[in-house]
PDB file of C-alpha atoms in Angstrom:
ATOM      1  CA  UNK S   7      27.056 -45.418  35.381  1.00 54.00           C
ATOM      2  CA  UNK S   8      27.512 -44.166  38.837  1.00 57.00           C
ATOM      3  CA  UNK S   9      28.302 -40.783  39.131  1.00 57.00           C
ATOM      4  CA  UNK S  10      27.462 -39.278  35.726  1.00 54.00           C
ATOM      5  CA  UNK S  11      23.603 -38.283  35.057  1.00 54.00           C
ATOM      6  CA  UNK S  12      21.259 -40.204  33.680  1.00 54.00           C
ATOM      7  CA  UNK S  13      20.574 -39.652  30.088  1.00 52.00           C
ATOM      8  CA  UNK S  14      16.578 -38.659  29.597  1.00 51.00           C
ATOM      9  CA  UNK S  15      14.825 -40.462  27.322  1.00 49.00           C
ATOM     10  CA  UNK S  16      13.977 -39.101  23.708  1.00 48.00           C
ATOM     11  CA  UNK S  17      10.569 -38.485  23.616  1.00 50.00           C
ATOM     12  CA  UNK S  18      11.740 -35.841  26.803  1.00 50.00           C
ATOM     13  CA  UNK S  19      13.832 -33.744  23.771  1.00 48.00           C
ATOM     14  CA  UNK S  20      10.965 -34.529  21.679  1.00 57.00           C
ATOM     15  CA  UNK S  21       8.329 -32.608  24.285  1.00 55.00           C
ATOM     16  CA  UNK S  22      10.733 -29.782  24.659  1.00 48.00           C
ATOM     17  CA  UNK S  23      11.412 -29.626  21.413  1.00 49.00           C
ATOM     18  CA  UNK S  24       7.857 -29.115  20.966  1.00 54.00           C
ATOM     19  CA  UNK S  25       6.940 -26.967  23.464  1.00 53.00           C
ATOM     20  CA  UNK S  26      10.092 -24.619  22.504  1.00 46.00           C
ATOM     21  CA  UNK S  27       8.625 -24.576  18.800  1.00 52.00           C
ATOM     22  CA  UNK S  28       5.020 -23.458  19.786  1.00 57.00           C
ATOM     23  CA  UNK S  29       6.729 -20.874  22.106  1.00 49.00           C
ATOM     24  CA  UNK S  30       8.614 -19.760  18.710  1.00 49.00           C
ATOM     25  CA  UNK S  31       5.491 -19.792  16.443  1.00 55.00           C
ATOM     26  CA  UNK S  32       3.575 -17.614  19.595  1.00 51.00           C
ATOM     27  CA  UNK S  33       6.246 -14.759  19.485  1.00 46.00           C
ATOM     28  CA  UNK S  34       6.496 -15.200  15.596  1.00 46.00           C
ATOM     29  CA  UNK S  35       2.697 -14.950  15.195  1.00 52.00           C
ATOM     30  CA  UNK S  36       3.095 -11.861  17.867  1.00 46.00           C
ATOM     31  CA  UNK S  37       5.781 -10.120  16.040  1.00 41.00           C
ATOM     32  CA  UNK S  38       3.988 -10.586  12.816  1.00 49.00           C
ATOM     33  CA  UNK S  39       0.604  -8.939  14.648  1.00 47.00           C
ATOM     34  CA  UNK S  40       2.287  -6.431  16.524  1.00 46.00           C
ATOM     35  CA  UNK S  41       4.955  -4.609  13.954  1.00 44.00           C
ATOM     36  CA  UNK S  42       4.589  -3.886  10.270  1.00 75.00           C
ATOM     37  CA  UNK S  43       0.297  -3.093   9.918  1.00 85.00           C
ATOM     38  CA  UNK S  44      -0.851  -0.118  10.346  1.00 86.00           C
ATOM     39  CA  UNK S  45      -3.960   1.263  11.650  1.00 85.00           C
ATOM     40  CA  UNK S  46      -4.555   2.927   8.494  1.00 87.00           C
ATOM     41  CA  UNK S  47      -4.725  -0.629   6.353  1.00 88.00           C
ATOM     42  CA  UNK S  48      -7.053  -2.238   8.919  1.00 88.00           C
ATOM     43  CA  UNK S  49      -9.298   0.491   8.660  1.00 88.00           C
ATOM     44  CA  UNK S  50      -9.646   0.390   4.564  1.00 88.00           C
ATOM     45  CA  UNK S  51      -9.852  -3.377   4.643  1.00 89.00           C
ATOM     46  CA  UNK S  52     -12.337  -3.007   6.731  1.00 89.00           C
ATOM     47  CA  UNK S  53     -14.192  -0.412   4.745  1.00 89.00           C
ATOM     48  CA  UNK S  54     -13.548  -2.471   1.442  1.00 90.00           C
ATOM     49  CA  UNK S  55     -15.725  -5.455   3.676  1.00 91.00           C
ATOM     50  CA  UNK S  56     -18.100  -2.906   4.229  1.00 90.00           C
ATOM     51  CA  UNK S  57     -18.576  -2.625   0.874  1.00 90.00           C
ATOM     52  CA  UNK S  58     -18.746  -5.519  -0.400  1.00 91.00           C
ATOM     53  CA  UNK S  59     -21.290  -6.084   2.612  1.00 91.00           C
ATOM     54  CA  UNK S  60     -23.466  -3.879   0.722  1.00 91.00           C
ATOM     55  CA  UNK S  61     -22.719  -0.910   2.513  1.00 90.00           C
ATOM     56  CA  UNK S  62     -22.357   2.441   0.636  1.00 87.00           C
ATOM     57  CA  UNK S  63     -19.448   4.945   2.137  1.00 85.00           C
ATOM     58  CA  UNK S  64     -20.964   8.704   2.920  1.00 85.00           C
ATOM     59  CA  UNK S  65     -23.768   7.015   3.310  1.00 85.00           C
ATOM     60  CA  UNK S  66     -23.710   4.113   5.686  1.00 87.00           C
ATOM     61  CA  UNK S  67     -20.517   5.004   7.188  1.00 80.00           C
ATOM     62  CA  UNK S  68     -18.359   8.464   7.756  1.00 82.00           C
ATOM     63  CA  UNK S  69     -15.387   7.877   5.505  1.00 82.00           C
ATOM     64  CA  UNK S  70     -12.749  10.918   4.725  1.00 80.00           C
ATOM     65  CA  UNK S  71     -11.394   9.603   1.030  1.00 80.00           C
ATOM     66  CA  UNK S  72     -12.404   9.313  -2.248  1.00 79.00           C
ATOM     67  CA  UNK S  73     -13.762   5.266  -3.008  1.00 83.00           C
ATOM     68  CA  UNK S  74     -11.938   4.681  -5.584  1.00 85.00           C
ATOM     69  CA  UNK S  75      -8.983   2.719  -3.622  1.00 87.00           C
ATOM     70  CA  UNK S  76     -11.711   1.247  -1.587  1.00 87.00           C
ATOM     71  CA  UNK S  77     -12.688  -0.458  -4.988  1.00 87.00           C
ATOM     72  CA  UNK S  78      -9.709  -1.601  -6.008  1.00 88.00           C
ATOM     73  CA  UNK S  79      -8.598  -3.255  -2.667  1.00 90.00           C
ATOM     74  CA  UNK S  80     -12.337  -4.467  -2.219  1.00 92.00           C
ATOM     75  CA  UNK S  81     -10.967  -7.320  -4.715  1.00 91.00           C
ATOM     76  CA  UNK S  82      -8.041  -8.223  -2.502  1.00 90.00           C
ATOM     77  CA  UNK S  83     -10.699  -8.230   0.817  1.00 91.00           C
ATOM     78  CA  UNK S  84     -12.568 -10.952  -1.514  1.00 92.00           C
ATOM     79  CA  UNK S  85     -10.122 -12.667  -3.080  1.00 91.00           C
ATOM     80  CA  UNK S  86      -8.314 -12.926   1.014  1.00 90.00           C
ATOM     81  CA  UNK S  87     -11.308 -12.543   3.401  1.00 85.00           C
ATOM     82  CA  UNK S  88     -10.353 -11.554   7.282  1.00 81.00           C
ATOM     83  CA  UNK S  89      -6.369 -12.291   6.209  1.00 84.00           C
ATOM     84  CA  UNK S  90      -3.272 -10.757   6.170  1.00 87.00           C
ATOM     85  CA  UNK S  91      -2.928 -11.217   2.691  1.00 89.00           C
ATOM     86  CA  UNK S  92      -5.364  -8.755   1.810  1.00 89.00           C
ATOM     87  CA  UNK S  93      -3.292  -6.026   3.260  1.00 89.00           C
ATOM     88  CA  UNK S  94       0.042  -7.222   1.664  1.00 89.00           C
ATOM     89  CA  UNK S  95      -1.653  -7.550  -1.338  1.00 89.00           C
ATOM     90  CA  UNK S  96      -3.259  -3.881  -0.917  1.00 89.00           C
ATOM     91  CA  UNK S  97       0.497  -2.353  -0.344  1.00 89.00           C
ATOM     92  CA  UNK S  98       1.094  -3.736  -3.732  1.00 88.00           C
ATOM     93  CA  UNK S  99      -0.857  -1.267  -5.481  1.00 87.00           C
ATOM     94  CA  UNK S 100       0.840   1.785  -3.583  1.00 86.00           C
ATOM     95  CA  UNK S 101       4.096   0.322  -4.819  1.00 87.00           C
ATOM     96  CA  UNK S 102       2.754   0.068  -8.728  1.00 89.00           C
ATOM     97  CA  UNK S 103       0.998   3.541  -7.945  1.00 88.00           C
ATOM     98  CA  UNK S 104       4.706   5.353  -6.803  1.00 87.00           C
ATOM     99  CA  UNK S 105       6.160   3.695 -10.094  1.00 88.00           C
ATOM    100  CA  UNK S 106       3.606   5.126 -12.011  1.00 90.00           C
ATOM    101  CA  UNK S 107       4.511   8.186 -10.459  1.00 87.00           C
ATOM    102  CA  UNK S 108       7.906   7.730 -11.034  1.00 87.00           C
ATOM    103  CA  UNK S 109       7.338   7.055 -14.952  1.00 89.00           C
ATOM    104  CA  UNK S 110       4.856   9.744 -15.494  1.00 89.00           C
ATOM    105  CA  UNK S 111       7.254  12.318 -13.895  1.00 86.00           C
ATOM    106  CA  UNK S 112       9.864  11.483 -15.629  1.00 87.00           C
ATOM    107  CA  UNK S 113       8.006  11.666 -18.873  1.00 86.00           C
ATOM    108  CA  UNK S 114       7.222  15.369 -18.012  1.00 85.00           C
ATOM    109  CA  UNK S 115      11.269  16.026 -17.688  1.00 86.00           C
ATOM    110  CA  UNK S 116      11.315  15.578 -21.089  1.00 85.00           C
ATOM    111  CA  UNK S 117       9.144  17.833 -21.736  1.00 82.00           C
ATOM    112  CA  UNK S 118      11.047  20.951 -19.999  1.00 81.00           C
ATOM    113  CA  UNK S 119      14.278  22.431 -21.146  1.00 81.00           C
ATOM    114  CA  UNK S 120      16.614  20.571 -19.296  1.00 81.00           C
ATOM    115  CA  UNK S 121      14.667  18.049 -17.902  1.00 82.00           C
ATOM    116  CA  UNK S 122      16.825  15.442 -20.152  1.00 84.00           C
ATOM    117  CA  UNK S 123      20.128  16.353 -18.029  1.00 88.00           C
ATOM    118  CA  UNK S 124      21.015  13.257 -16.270  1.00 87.00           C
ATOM    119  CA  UNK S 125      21.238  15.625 -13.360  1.00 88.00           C
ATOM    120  CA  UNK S 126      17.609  16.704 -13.640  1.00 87.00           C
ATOM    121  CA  UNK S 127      16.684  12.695 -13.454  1.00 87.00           C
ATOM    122  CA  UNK S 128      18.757  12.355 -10.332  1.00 88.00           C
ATOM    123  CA  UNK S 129      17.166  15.190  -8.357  1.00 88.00           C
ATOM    124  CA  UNK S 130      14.177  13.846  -9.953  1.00 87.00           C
ATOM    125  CA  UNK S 131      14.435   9.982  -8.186  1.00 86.00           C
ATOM    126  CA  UNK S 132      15.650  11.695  -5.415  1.00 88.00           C
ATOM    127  CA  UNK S 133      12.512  13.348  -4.865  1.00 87.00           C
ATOM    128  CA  UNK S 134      10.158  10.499  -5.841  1.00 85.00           C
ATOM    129  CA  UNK S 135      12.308   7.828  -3.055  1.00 86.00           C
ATOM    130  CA  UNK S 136      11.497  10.628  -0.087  1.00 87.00           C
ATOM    131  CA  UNK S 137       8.456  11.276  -1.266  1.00 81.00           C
ATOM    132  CA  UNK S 138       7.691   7.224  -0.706  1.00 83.00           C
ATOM    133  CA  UNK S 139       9.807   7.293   2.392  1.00 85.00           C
ATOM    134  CA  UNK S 140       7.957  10.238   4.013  1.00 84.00           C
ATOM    135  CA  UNK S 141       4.443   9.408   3.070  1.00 79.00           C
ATOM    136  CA  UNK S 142       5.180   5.724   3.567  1.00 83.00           C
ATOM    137  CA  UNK S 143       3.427   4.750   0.215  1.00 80.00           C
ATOM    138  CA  UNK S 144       4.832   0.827   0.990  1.00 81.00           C
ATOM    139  CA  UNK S 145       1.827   1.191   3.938  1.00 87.00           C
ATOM    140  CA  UNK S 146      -1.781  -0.071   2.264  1.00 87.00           C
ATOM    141  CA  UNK S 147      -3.528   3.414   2.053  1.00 86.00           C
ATOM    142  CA  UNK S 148      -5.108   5.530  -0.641  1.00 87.00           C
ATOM    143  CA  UNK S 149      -2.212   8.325  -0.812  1.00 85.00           C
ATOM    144  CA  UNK S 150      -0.417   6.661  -3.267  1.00 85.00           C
ATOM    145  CA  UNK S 151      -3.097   6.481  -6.160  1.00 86.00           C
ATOM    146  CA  UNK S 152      -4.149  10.044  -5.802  1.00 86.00           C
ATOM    147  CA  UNK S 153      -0.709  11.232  -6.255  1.00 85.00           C
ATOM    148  CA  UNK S 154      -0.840   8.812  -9.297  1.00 87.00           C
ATOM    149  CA  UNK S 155      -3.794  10.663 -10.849  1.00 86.00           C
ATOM    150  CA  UNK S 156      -2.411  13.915  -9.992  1.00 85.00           C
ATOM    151  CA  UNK S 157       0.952  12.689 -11.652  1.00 85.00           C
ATOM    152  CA  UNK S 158      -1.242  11.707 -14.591  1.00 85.00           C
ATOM    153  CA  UNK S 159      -3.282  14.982 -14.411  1.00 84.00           C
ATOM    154  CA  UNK S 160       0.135  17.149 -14.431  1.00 82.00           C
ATOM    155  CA  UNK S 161       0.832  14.982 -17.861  1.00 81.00           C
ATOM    156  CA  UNK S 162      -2.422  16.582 -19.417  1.00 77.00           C
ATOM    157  CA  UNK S 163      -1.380  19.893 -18.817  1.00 78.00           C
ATOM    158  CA  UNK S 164       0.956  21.283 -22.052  1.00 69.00           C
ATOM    159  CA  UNK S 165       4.262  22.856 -21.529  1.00 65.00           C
ATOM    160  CA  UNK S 166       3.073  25.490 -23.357  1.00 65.00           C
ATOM    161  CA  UNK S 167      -0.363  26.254 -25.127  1.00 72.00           C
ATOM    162  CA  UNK S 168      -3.828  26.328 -24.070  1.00 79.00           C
ATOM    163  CA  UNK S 169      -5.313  23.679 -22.212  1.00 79.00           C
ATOM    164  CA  UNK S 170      -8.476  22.574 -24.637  1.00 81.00           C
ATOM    165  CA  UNK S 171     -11.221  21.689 -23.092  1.00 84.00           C
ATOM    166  CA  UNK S 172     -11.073  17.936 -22.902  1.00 82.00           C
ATOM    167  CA  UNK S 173      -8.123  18.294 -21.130  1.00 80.00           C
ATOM    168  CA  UNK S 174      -9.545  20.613 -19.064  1.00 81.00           C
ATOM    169  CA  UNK S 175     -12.214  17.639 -18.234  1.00 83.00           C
ATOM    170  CA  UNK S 176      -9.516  15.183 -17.452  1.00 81.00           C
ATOM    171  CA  UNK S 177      -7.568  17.313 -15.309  1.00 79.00           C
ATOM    172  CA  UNK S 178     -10.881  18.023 -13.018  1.00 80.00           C
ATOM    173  CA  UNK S 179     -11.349  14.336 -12.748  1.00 80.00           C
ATOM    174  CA  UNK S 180      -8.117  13.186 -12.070  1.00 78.00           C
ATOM    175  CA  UNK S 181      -7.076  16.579  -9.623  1.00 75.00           C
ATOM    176  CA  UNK S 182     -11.062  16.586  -8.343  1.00 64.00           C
TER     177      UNK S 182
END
């Protein structure tokens, strides 16, 4: 019809469409690379790799933390070679390690004289959800174990009494 545009042909919108959804899955895929890892879970993927490459931390490689989060996340770097996955799957275990936390501590309120005040269990959550906010235990790093073997460790210790000697044992292992 004269005087109105011409209509463009479908497979036109189809192209654009296209185009406009890899242009979405670019800045997707850029967001994804760019916010939410932190340098801190690339670097113990990447020393979990190392060890299952055969590599020995201490030795091999300068590493600052105890190995034993290395071996647990080494399963995730198998099970999820060179992929994001690994990492998500490694924040899992800080999450299960600040419940654990969470559990064990409030076991020990109830060992203290008014630790079963629902009071003393509020202050008591409080604590745990800053202590996760300010250490960022939902970030794939080995913080969040330790503090559940120290939690664990603080369980060994009698509210009142000696501390035998197994316990003592225990207590150097999980606080060592």
């Amino acid at each position: 019809r004269p005087g109105q545009p011409a209509a463009k042909p479908l497979a036109d919108h189809r192209a654009l469409g296209a185009e406009l959804d890899q242009v979405q899955e670019c800045l997707v895929g850029a967001n994804d690379g760019a916010v939410g890892v932190d340098h801190d879970e690339v670097e113990h993927a990447h020393v979990a790799y190392r060890i299952l490459s055969g590599e020995l931390p201490y030795r091999d490689f300068y590493q600052n933390h105890w190995p034993t989060y290395w071996l647990v996340v080494t399963r995730f770097v198998q099970s999820f070679p060179f992929s994001m996955q690994a990492i998500l799957a490694s924040r899992v275990v800080g999450l299960v390690a600040l419940t654990g936390c969470c559990l064990l501590g409030l076991r020990l309120l109830l060992q203290i004289p008014g630790g079963r005040t629902r009071e003393a269990w509020l202050v008591y959550t409080a604590a745990v959800i800053i202590l996760g906010v300010v250490f960022e235990f939902y970030v794939a790093r080995p913080d969040p174990l330790m503090a559940l073997f120290a939690t664990a460790g603080l369980c060994l210790i009698p509210a009142c009494g000696a501390v035998r000697i197994p316990q003592a044992l225990g207590l150097g292992i999980l606080f060592g």
